[in-house]
Amino acid sequence: MSLGLDTPVSLGGPTLEQRRRLVTSIPGPRSEQLLARKAAAVAAGVGHTVPIEAVAAGGGVVVDADGNSLIDLGSGIAVTTLGNAHPKVVAAIAAQAAQFTHTCFMISPYEGYVAVAEALNRLTPGDFEKRSALFNSGAEAVENAVKIARKFTGRQAVVAFDHAYHGRTNLTMGLTAKSMPYKSGFGPFAAEIYRAPMSYPYRDGLTGAEAASRAISLMEKQIGADNLAAVIIEPIQGEGGFIVPADGFLPAIVDWCRANGVVFVADEVQSGFGRTGVMFASELFGIVPDLVATAKGIAGGMPLAGVTGRAEIMDAPHTGGLGGTYGGNPVACAAALAAIEAFETEGLLERALEIGTLLRSRLTELQASDPRIGDVRGHGAMMAMEFADPVTQAPDAALTAAVARAAIAEGVIVLTCGTYGNVIRFLPPLTISDELLHEGLDIVAAALAAN
Ligand SMILES: *Cc1c(COP(=O)(O)O)cnc(C)c1O
């Protein structure tokens, strides 16, 4: 499936012309007005990357209130993987909303929640018996995975890794590695969280086995397996810089966890749901997590999250110990079921692989002509380039920010990431056309050449 410009946009959104079009500068006057209202009404801590007022989105574009059409290479942070406002998702939302919008699953259960749990149990790695529980956000899923692992093991300590991002609630801030902007001034953080060194091939030069033994040594010496409830890791790190661990790193950590009764939790909130060309990035490394946290791409843009894993672990908490008023909202569940159906019938995993091939070849070509691109990495539609000094490898956050800013000004939505702020990440919706993808990359390349 190769989407051309004349492909009808049945894969997302209102019928939007699939082209980049700038009719004002960014932001235009209408967007400026909203941003002024935002500054006066919304807390300053809630920032924004692209200074527009979004009014529609679908296929591979986001349209603003001034009539500008921007190429979307971010999917609202890996959420609208199957395109914004996918028609099947929209129809499912409308039908469910007309039926009922809420009962609270803990008060009066409904089928959609159970069906999403069944789908997660089927789709996540591992052919053992599984259970799922649904929540509202990635952070909430991660928190619950920790609760479940603690209850199951009777232990308290949790290990997260350098460059990790697990959310913004108190427990997940503690798990997240980067201080600014996520943690600075927001402590104290939860106790019994330990940080282990990650495998970061571009910067540590270690094999997977070497990086794993470094992390395992820290866990054994500083914590002791007997005290450790869970190791939590993103199989491909998201906010921390799209870091892909060296081969062998994740399997060695999983083996150590299994040998020591430690629950291995994969945070697949960003890397999951088809992003990387397989349903879950764990599959790329041949690992089977005990628990998987999911959110972002799960429900076509609706807020939904899940924890899925081994039945004996998931069933450890007592009845009433897990839940929340909104967790597994029926409208969000209907959207997730439609999204999962789209994934299974519309060739989207294949499309993610095609996009990955296109992105990788364009980015490595760019790297060959510009030594400031130190590394190109990722899988499928989760790809990134890291900017660094060609001689010293010092991270170049200023260049990264300048390139992203220039691309956005030219109507291409790109996101940055990385502990050092020196990574541009590409997370396009899978419904973007090759033409738009190429055009977006042309503009990023021009922005790089001009800086
Ligand atoms: C975004 C993200 C989270 C947090 O999800 P929210 O829905 O923003 O709470 C957790 N883990 C990873 C890997 C993420 O990318």
Tab-separated table of N, CA and C in Angstrom, residues 109-253:
chain	number	residue	atom	x	y	z
A	109	PRO	N	-20.382	-2.985	34.776
A	109	PRO	CA	-19.504	-3.345	33.657
A	109	PRO	C	-20.240	-3.326	32.311
A	110	TYR	N	-19.462	-3.144	31.248
A	110	TYR	CA	-19.996	-3.144	29.885
A	110	TYR	C	-19.023	-3.890	28.983
A	111	GLU	N	-19.527	-4.252	27.790
A	111	GLU	CA	-18.800	-5.178	26.936
A	111	GLU	C	-17.515	-4.601	26.361
A	112	GLY	N	-17.536	-3.300	25.979
A	112	GLY	CA	-16.379	-2.710	25.304
A	112	GLY	C	-15.085	-2.871	26.093
A	113	TYR	N	-15.149	-2.648	27.376
A	113	TYR	CA	-13.971	-2.779	28.245
A	113	TYR	C	-13.427	-4.201	28.179
A	114	VAL	N	-14.341	-5.170	28.304
A	114	VAL	CA	-13.923	-6.580	28.293
A	114	VAL	C	-13.314	-6.930	26.936
A	115	ALA	N	-13.916	-6.416	25.866
A	115	ALA	CA	-13.415	-6.715	24.515
A	115	ALA	C	-12.027	-6.101	24.303
A	116	VAL	N	-11.795	-4.893	24.836
A	116	VAL	CA	-10.455	-4.300	24.728
A	116	VAL	C	-9.452	-5.148	25.520
A	117	ALA	N	-9.848	-5.590	26.717
A	117	ALA	CA	-8.962	-6.448	27.511
A	117	ALA	C	-8.639	-7.733	26.744
A	118	GLU	N	-9.652	-8.323	26.129
A	118	GLU	CA	-9.417	-9.549	25.342
A	118	GLU	C	-8.444	-9.274	24.199
A	119	ALA	N	-8.643	-8.121	23.524
A	119	ALA	CA	-7.766	-7.785	22.387
A	119	ALA	C	-6.331	-7.567	22.863
A	120	LEU	N	-6.162	-6.853	23.976
A	120	LEU	CA	-4.806	-6.630	24.503
A	120	LEU	C	-4.161	-7.946	24.901
A	121	ASN	N	-4.935	-8.826	25.521
A	121	ASN	CA	-4.401	-10.125	25.928
A	121	ASN	C	-3.929	-10.922	24.707
A	122	ARG	N	-4.661	-10.766	23.607
A	122	ARG	CA	-4.329	-11.487	22.375
A	122	ARG	C	-3.129	-10.851	21.661
A	123	LEU	N	-3.058	-9.517	21.651
A	123	LEU	CA	-2.076	-8.821	20.806
A	123	LEU	C	-0.702	-8.670	21.451
A	124	THR	N	-0.641	-8.617	22.779
A	124	THR	CA	0.653	-8.404	23.424
A	124	THR	C	1.489	-9.687	23.355
A	125	PRO	N	2.819	-9.556	23.420
A	125	PRO	CA	3.688	-10.734	23.307
A	125	PRO	C	3.431	-11.755	24.428
A	126	GLY	N	3.657	-13.028	24.110
A	126	GLY	CA	3.514	-14.095	25.107
A	126	GLY	C	2.232	-14.875	24.905
A	127	ASP	N	2.335	-16.213	24.906
A	127	ASP	CA	1.127	-17.001	24.664
A	127	ASP	C	0.591	-17.639	25.945
A	128	PHE	N	0.984	-17.060	27.095
A	128	PHE	CA	0.438	-17.529	28.372
A	128	PHE	C	-0.887	-16.838	28.655
A	129	GLU	N	-1.540	-17.284	29.729
A	129	GLU	CA	-2.815	-16.667	30.101
A	129	GLU	C	-2.572	-15.250	30.625
A	130	LYS	N	-3.377	-14.322	30.155
A	130	LYS	CA	-3.169	-12.913	30.526
A	130	LYS	C	-4.438	-12.281	31.065
A	131	ARG	N	-4.235	-11.150	31.735
A	131	ARG	CA	-5.329	-10.272	32.147
A	131	ARG	C	-4.915	-8.842	31.810
A	132	SER	N	-5.921	-7.973	31.676
A	132	SER	CA	-5.652	-6.557	31.457
A	132	SER	C	-6.485	-5.720	32.405
A	133	ALA	N	-6.024	-4.503	32.656
A	133	ALA	CA	-6.813	-3.490	33.352
A	133	ALA	C	-6.637	-2.184	32.582
A	134	LEU	N	-7.695	-1.385	32.510
A	134	LEU	CA	-7.669	-0.175	31.683
A	134	LEU	C	-7.669	1.090	32.538
A	135	PHE	N	-6.966	2.094	32.013
A	135	PHE	CA	-6.815	3.375	32.711
A	135	PHE	C	-6.934	4.509	31.695
A	136	ASN	N	-6.568	5.732	32.128
A	136	ASN	CA	-6.798	6.897	31.269
A	136	ASN	C	-5.563	7.446	30.577
A	137	SER	N	-4.401	7.177	31.115
A	137	SER	CA	-3.185	7.790	30.563
A	137	SER	C	-2.021	6.830	30.712
A	138	GLY	N	-0.978	7.120	29.963
A	138	GLY	CA	0.216	6.297	30.055
A	138	GLY	C	0.795	6.288	31.458
A	139	ALA	N	0.833	7.465	32.074
A	139	ALA	CA	1.388	7.546	33.427
A	139	ALA	C	0.588	6.677	34.395
A	140	GLU	N	-0.723	6.717	34.252
A	140	GLU	CA	-1.571	5.923	35.140
A	140	GLU	C	-1.338	4.421	34.926
A	141	ALA	N	-1.118	4.045	33.658
A	141	ALA	CA	-0.833	2.633	33.378
A	141	ALA	C	0.477	2.220	34.040
A	142	VAL	N	1.506	3.061	33.915
A	142	VAL	CA	2.802	2.733	34.507
A	142	VAL	C	2.683	2.635	36.033
A	143	GLU	N	1.985	3.589	36.636
A	143	GLU	CA	1.790	3.546	38.101
A	143	GLU	C	1.135	2.239	38.519
A	144	ASN	N	0.139	1.833	37.754
A	144	ASN	CA	-0.570	0.610	38.117
A	144	ASN	C	0.285	-0.627	37.902
A	145	ALA	N	1.132	-0.589	36.879
A	145	ALA	CA	2.049	-1.720	36.680
A	145	ALA	C	2.958	-1.856	37.906
A	146	VAL	N	3.400	-0.731	38.452
A	146	VAL	CA	4.243	-0.773	39.650
A	146	VAL	C	3.443	-1.304	40.846
A	147	LYS	N	2.214	-0.823	41.007
A	147	LYS	CA	1.372	-1.330	42.108
A	147	LYS	C	1.219	-2.845	42.021
A	148	ILE	N	0.930	-3.304	40.814
A	148	ILE	CA	0.666	-4.734	40.613
A	148	ILE	C	1.928	-5.549	40.905
A	149	ALA	N	3.071	-5.071	40.406
A	149	ALA	CA	4.330	-5.798	40.620
A	149	ALA	C	4.685	-5.831	42.103
A	150	ARG	N	4.441	-4.740	42.815
A	150	ARG	CA	4.739	-4.710	44.249
A	150	ARG	C	3.853	-5.687	45.006
A	151	LYS	N	2.587	-5.689	44.678
A	151	LYS	CA	1.654	-6.588	45.375
A	151	LYS	C	2.016	-8.046	45.103
A	152	PHE	N	2.365	-8.332	43.847
A	152	PHE	CA	2.680	-9.707	43.459
A	152	PHE	C	3.949	-10.206	44.143
A	153	THR	N	4.982	-9.362	44.163
A	153	THR	CA	6.281	-9.807	44.683
A	153	THR	C	6.409	-9.607	46.193
A	154	GLY	N	5.610	-8.713	46.764
A	154	GLY	CA	5.812	-8.353	48.162
A	154	GLY	C	7.096	-7.553	48.364
A	155	ARG	N	7.658	-7.029	47.287
A	155	ARG	CA	8.889	-6.218	47.351
A	155	ARG	C	8.552	-4.784	46.952
A	156	GLN	N	9.487	-3.870	47.236
A	156	GLN	CA	9.181	-2.455	47.021
A	156	GLN	C	9.996	-1.752	45.947
A	157	ALA	N	11.252	-2.131	45.754
A	157	ALA	CA	12.121	-1.336	44.880
A	157	ALA	C	11.725	-1.469	43.413
A	158	VAL	N	11.949	-0.391	42.684
A	158	VAL	CA	11.667	-0.356	41.246
A	158	VAL	C	12.882	0.240	40.549
A	159	VAL	N	13.278	-0.375	39.446
A	159	VAL	CA	14.398	0.158	38.658
A	159	VAL	C	13.878	0.751	37.359
A	160	ALA	N	14.311	1.985	37.087
A	160	ALA	CA	14.105	2.601	35.777
A	160	ALA	C	15.488	2.967	35.246
A	161	PHE	N	15.545	3.388	33.993
A	161	PHE	CA	16.840	3.559	33.336
A	161	PHE	C	17.165	5.016	33.034
A	162	ASP	N	18.436	5.275	32.777
A	162	ASP	CA	18.839	6.579	32.260
A	162	ASP	C	18.021	6.871	30.995
A	163	HIS	N	17.664	8.129	30.806
A	163	HIS	CA	16.931	8.606	29.620
A	163	HIS	C	15.465	8.143	29.598
A	164	ALA	N	15.017	7.502	30.684
A	164	ALA	CA	13.638	6.984	30.707
A	164	ALA	C	12.626	8.118	30.778
A	165	TYR	N	11.483	7.902	30.152
A	165	TYR	CA	10.325	8.775	30.361
A	165	TYR	C	9.131	7.880	30.657
A	166	HIS	N	8.509	8.090	31.812
A	166	HIS	CA	7.350	7.270	32.154
A	166	HIS	C	6.139	8.096	32.549
A	167	GLY	N	6.231	9.430	32.522
A	167	GLY	CA	5.052	10.243	32.798
A	167	GLY	C	5.325	11.358	33.785
A	168	ARG	N	4.233	12.046	34.173
A	168	ARG	CA	4.341	13.280	34.948
A	168	ARG	C	3.629	13.234	36.298
A	169	THR	N	3.052	12.100	36.678
A	169	THR	CA	2.481	11.999	38.027
A	169	THR	C	3.622	11.803	39.016
A	170	ASN	N	3.332	11.823	40.303
A	170	ASN	CA	4.457	11.796	41.238
A	170	ASN	C	5.311	10.550	41.087
A	171	LEU	N	4.686	9.379	41.061
A	171	LEU	CA	5.490	8.161	40.949
A	171	LEU	C	6.230	8.122	39.611
A	172	THR	N	5.546	8.509	38.528
A	172	THR	CA	6.198	8.397	37.216
A	172	THR	C	7.219	9.517	36.986
A	173	MET	N	7.054	10.672	37.625
A	173	MET	CA	8.130	11.673	37.599
A	173	MET	C	9.396	11.078	38.199
A	174	GLY	N	9.199	10.344	39.296
A	174	GLY	CA	10.353	9.714	39.934
A	174	GLY	C	11.029	8.705	39.014
A	175	LEU	N	10.232	8.022	38.202
A	175	LEU	CA	10.793	7.041	37.267
A	175	LEU	C	11.443	7.717	36.070
A	176	THR	N	10.919	8.884	35.693
A	176	THR	CA	11.448	9.638	34.552
A	176	THR	C	12.833	10.169	34.903
A	177	ALA	N	13.730	10.156	33.908
A	177	ALA	CA	15.122	10.513	34.204
A	177	ALA	C	15.380	12.017	34.159
A	178	LYS	N	14.752	12.712	33.223
A	178	LYS	CA	15.174	14.078	32.897
A	178	LYS	C	14.539	15.101	33.828
A	179	SER	N	15.367	15.948	34.423
A	179	SER	CA	14.859	16.923	35.382
A	179	SER	C	14.065	18.035	34.703
A	180	MET	N	14.717	18.703	33.744
A	180	MET	CA	14.063	19.824	33.073
A	180	MET	C	13.499	19.356	31.751
A	181	PRO	N	12.215	19.513	31.483
A	181	PRO	CA	11.215	20.246	32.258
A	181	PRO	C	10.366	19.370	33.173
A	182	TYR	N	10.609	18.065	33.228
A	182	TYR	CA	9.597	17.170	33.795
A	182	TYR	C	9.530	17.147	35.320
A	183	LYS	N	10.692	17.373	35.998
A	183	LYS	CA	10.734	17.133	37.442
A	183	LYS	C	11.134	18.357	38.257
A	184	SER	N	11.837	19.274	37.617
A	184	SER	CA	12.490	20.362	38.330
A	184	SER	C	11.508	21.138	39.212
A	185	GLY	N	11.772	21.139	40.500
A	185	GLY	CA	10.940	21.884	41.445
A	185	GLY	C	9.702	21.155	41.918
A	186	PHE	N	9.483	19.922	41.434
A	186	PHE	CA	8.231	19.211	41.731
A	186	PHE	C	8.401	18.105	42.777
A	187	GLY	N	9.585	17.994	43.373
A	187	GLY	CA	9.794	16.941	44.360
A	187	GLY	C	9.122	17.265	45.678
A	188	PRO	N	9.170	16.417	46.700
A	188	PRO	CA	9.948	15.177	46.710
A	188	PRO	C	9.278	14.063	45.896
A	189	PHE	N	10.115	13.149	45.430
A	189	PHE	CA	9.612	12.041	44.627
A	189	PHE	C	9.462	10.788	45.481
A	190	ALA	N	8.791	9.801	44.917
A	190	ALA	CA	8.503	8.579	45.669
A	190	ALA	C	9.798	7.828	46.017
A	191	ALA	N	9.745	7.116	47.115
A	191	ALA	CA	10.903	6.349	47.570
A	191	ALA	C	11.053	5.057	46.774
A	192	GLU	N	12.199	4.429	46.950
A	192	GLU	CA	12.474	3.085	46.404
A	192	GLU	C	12.480	3.040	44.881
A	193	ILE	N	12.930	4.145	44.264
A	193	ILE	CA	13.147	4.145	42.814
A	193	ILE	C	14.653	4.250	42.578
A	194	TYR	N	15.183	3.365	41.770
A	194	TYR	CA	16.616	3.327	41.475
A	194	TYR	C	16.810	3.460	39.974
A	195	ARG	N	17.957	4.040	39.599
A	195	ARG	CA	18.200	4.259	38.171
A	195	ARG	C	19.401	3.455	37.707
A	196	ALA	N	19.203	2.710	36.633
A	196	ALA	CA	20.276	1.890	36.070
A	196	ALA	C	20.733	2.486	34.742
A	197	PRO	N	21.988	2.222	34.372
A	197	PRO	CA	22.489	2.730	33.086
A	197	PRO	C	21.851	1.997	31.902
A	198	MET	N	21.507	2.772	30.891
A	198	MET	CA	20.850	2.250	29.687
A	198	MET	C	21.911	1.808	28.674
A	199	SER	N	21.514	0.995	27.738
A	199	SER	CA	22.354	0.722	26.570
A	199	SER	C	22.093	1.816	25.541
A	200	TYR	N	23.153	2.525	25.139
A	200	TYR	CA	23.010	3.678	24.237
A	200	TYR	C	24.171	3.576	23.253
A	201	PRO	N	24.013	2.692	22.252
A	201	PRO	CA	25.154	2.318	21.405
A	201	PRO	C	25.927	3.509	20.833
A	202	TYR	N	25.251	4.547	20.411
A	202	TYR	CA	25.946	5.687	19.802
A	202	TYR	C	26.879	6.362	20.801
A	203	ARG	N	26.508	6.354	22.089
A	203	ARG	CA	27.315	7.087	23.067
A	203	ARG	C	28.143	6.197	23.998
A	204	ASP	N	27.726	4.934	24.214
A	204	ASP	CA	28.533	4.145	25.161
A	204	ASP	C	29.435	3.115	24.474
A	205	GLY	N	29.179	2.855	23.209
A	205	GLY	CA	30.035	1.923	22.480
A	205	GLY	C	30.056	0.507	23.037
A	206	LEU	N	29.108	0.183	23.933
A	206	LEU	CA	29.104	-1.150	24.549
A	206	LEU	C	28.234	-2.108	23.740
A	207	THR	N	28.569	-3.393	23.804
A	207	THR	CA	27.661	-4.395	23.259
A	207	THR	C	26.452	-4.501	24.194
A	208	GLY	N	25.419	-5.153	23.715
A	208	GLY	CA	24.241	-5.354	24.556
A	208	GLY	C	24.581	-6.116	25.816
A	209	ALA	N	25.428	-7.136	25.682
A	209	ALA	CA	25.792	-7.958	26.842
A	209	ALA	C	26.566	-7.127	27.864
A	210	GLU	N	27.478	-6.287	27.376
A	210	GLU	CA	28.263	-5.443	28.290
A	210	GLU	C	27.369	-4.441	29.021
A	211	ALA	N	26.478	-3.813	28.256
A	211	ALA	CA	25.581	-2.824	28.873
A	211	ALA	C	24.659	-3.498	29.885
A	212	ALA	N	24.204	-4.720	29.561
A	212	ALA	CA	23.316	-5.431	30.481
A	212	ALA	C	24.053	-5.804	31.754
A	213	SER	N	25.295	-6.253	31.632
A	213	SER	CA	25.981	-6.665	32.870
A	213	SER	C	26.298	-5.446	33.727
A	214	ARG	N	26.522	-4.282	33.095
A	214	ARG	CA	26.702	-3.043	33.861
A	214	ARG	C	25.424	-2.733	34.660
A	215	ALA	N	24.275	-2.840	34.022
A	215	ALA	CA	23.005	-2.540	34.711
A	215	ALA	C	22.712	-3.576	35.793
A	216	ILE	N	22.965	-4.843	35.473
A	216	ILE	CA	22.666	-5.915	36.423
A	216	ILE	C	23.567	-5.798	37.660
A	217	SER	N	24.815	-5.439	37.422
A	217	SER	CA	25.737	-5.270	38.540
A	217	SER	C	25.223	-4.179	39.485
A	218	LEU	N	24.740	-3.078	38.914
A	218	LEU	CA	24.190	-2.008	39.755
A	218	LEU	C	22.985	-2.526	40.554
A	219	MET	N	22.104	-3.265	39.885
A	219	MET	CA	20.903	-3.742	40.575
A	219	MET	C	21.273	-4.696	41.711
A	220	GLU	N	22.267	-5.551	41.458
A	220	GLU	CA	22.647	-6.510	42.494
A	220	GLU	C	23.337	-5.829	43.671
A	221	LYS	N	24.196	-4.846	43.356
A	221	LYS	CA	24.983	-4.231	44.433
A	221	LYS	C	24.210	-3.164	45.188
A	222	GLN	N	23.460	-2.330	44.465
A	222	GLN	CA	22.826	-1.189	45.131
A	222	GLN	C	21.445	-1.503	45.697
A	223	ILE	N	20.790	-2.537	45.166
A	223	ILE	CA	19.426	-2.830	45.612
A	223	ILE	C	19.328	-4.242	46.183
A	224	GLY	N	19.784	-5.207	45.413
A	224	GLY	CA	19.632	-6.606	45.785
A	224	GLY	C	18.333	-7.138	45.205
A	225	ALA	N	18.428	-8.229	44.450
A	225	ALA	CA	17.247	-8.759	43.765
A	225	ALA	C	16.101	-9.025	44.735
A	226	ASP	N	16.423	-9.419	45.971
A	226	ASP	CA	15.374	-9.755	46.940
A	226	ASP	C	14.472	-8.574	47.278
A	227	ASN	N	14.986	-7.369	47.038
A	227	ASN	CA	14.202	-6.175	47.355
A	227	ASN	C	13.507	-5.578	46.136
A	228	LEU	N	13.763	-6.168	44.975
A	228	LEU	CA	13.352	-5.527	43.724
A	228	LEU	C	12.036	-6.117	43.208
A	229	ALA	N	11.019	-5.249	43.110
A	229	ALA	CA	9.721	-5.685	42.590
A	229	ALA	C	9.706	-5.709	41.075
A	230	ALA	N	10.208	-4.639	40.463
A	230	ALA	CA	10.037	-4.514	39.010
A	230	ALA	C	11.184	-3.751	38.376
A	231	VAL	N	11.490	-4.159	37.159
A	231	VAL	CA	12.356	-3.381	36.270
A	231	VAL	C	11.449	-2.866	35.173
A	232	ILE	N	11.470	-1.552	34.957
A	232	ILE	CA	10.597	-0.980	33.941
A	232	ILE	C	11.423	-0.268	32.891
A	233	ILE	N	11.131	-0.572	31.645
A	233	ILE	CA	11.949	-0.016	30.553
A	233	ILE	C	11.110	0.159	29.294
A	234	GLU	N	11.421	1.201	28.540
A	234	GLU	CA	10.850	1.378	27.197
A	234	GLU	C	11.751	0.599	26.233
A	235	PRO	N	11.217	-0.380	25.498
A	235	PRO	CA	12.069	-1.168	24.591
A	235	PRO	C	12.807	-0.276	23.590
A	236	ILE	N	12.132	0.758	23.084
A	236	ILE	CA	12.817	1.856	22.394
A	236	ILE	C	12.404	3.103	23.159
A	237	GLN	N	13.383	3.834	23.684
A	237	GLN	CA	13.019	4.982	24.522
A	237	GLN	C	12.431	6.101	23.679
A	238	GLY	N	11.429	6.775	24.224
A	238	GLY	CA	10.727	7.835	23.512
A	238	GLY	C	11.325	9.205	23.779
A	239	GLU	N	10.771	9.906	24.786
A	239	GLU	CA	11.226	11.274	25.075
A	239	GLU	C	12.732	11.345	25.284
A	240	GLY	N	13.320	10.264	25.807
A	240	GLY	CA	14.751	10.256	26.126
A	240	GLY	C	15.659	10.286	24.913
A	241	GLY	N	15.095	10.119	23.703
A	241	GLY	CA	15.933	10.262	22.517
A	241	GLY	C	15.824	9.135	21.498
A	242	PHE	N	14.730	8.381	21.538
A	242	PHE	CA	14.545	7.286	20.571
A	242	PHE	C	15.762	6.364	20.593
A	243	ILE	N	16.205	6.064	21.792
A	243	ILE	CA	17.400	5.236	21.949
A	243	ILE	C	17.015	3.771	21.768
A	244	VAL	N	17.682	3.139	20.814
A	244	VAL	CA	17.461	1.716	20.534
A	244	VAL	C	18.599	0.958	21.204
A	245	PRO	N	18.300	0.128	22.210
A	245	PRO	CA	19.387	-0.570	22.901
A	245	PRO	C	20.102	-1.552	21.981
A	246	ALA	N	21.363	-1.803	22.284
A	246	ALA	CA	22.146	-2.759	21.489
A	246	ALA	C	21.519	-4.146	21.576
A	247	ASP	N	21.698	-4.934	20.522
A	247	ASP	CA	21.175	-6.303	20.493
A	247	ASP	C	21.667	-7.066	21.717
A	248	GLY	N	20.776	-7.800	22.317
A	248	GLY	CA	21.162	-8.632	23.451
A	248	GLY	C	20.942	-7.963	24.797
A	249	PHE	N	20.823	-6.633	24.819
A	249	PHE	CA	20.651	-5.928	26.096
A	249	PHE	C	19.330	-6.322	26.764
A	250	LEU	N	18.242	-6.149	26.052
A	250	LEU	CA	16.934	-6.428	26.662
A	250	LEU	C	16.766	-7.901	27.034
A	251	PRO	N	17.138	-8.849	26.139
A	251	PRO	CA	17.003	-10.263	26.544
A	251	PRO	C	17.799	-10.600	27.811
A	252	ALA	N	18.982	-10.012	27.959
A	252	ALA	CA	19.785	-10.310	29.159
A	252	ALA	C	19.107	-9.760	30.415
A	253	ILE	N	18.505	-8.573	30.310
A	253	ILE	CA	17.802	-8.009	31.462
A	253	ILE	C	16.574	-8.870	31.802
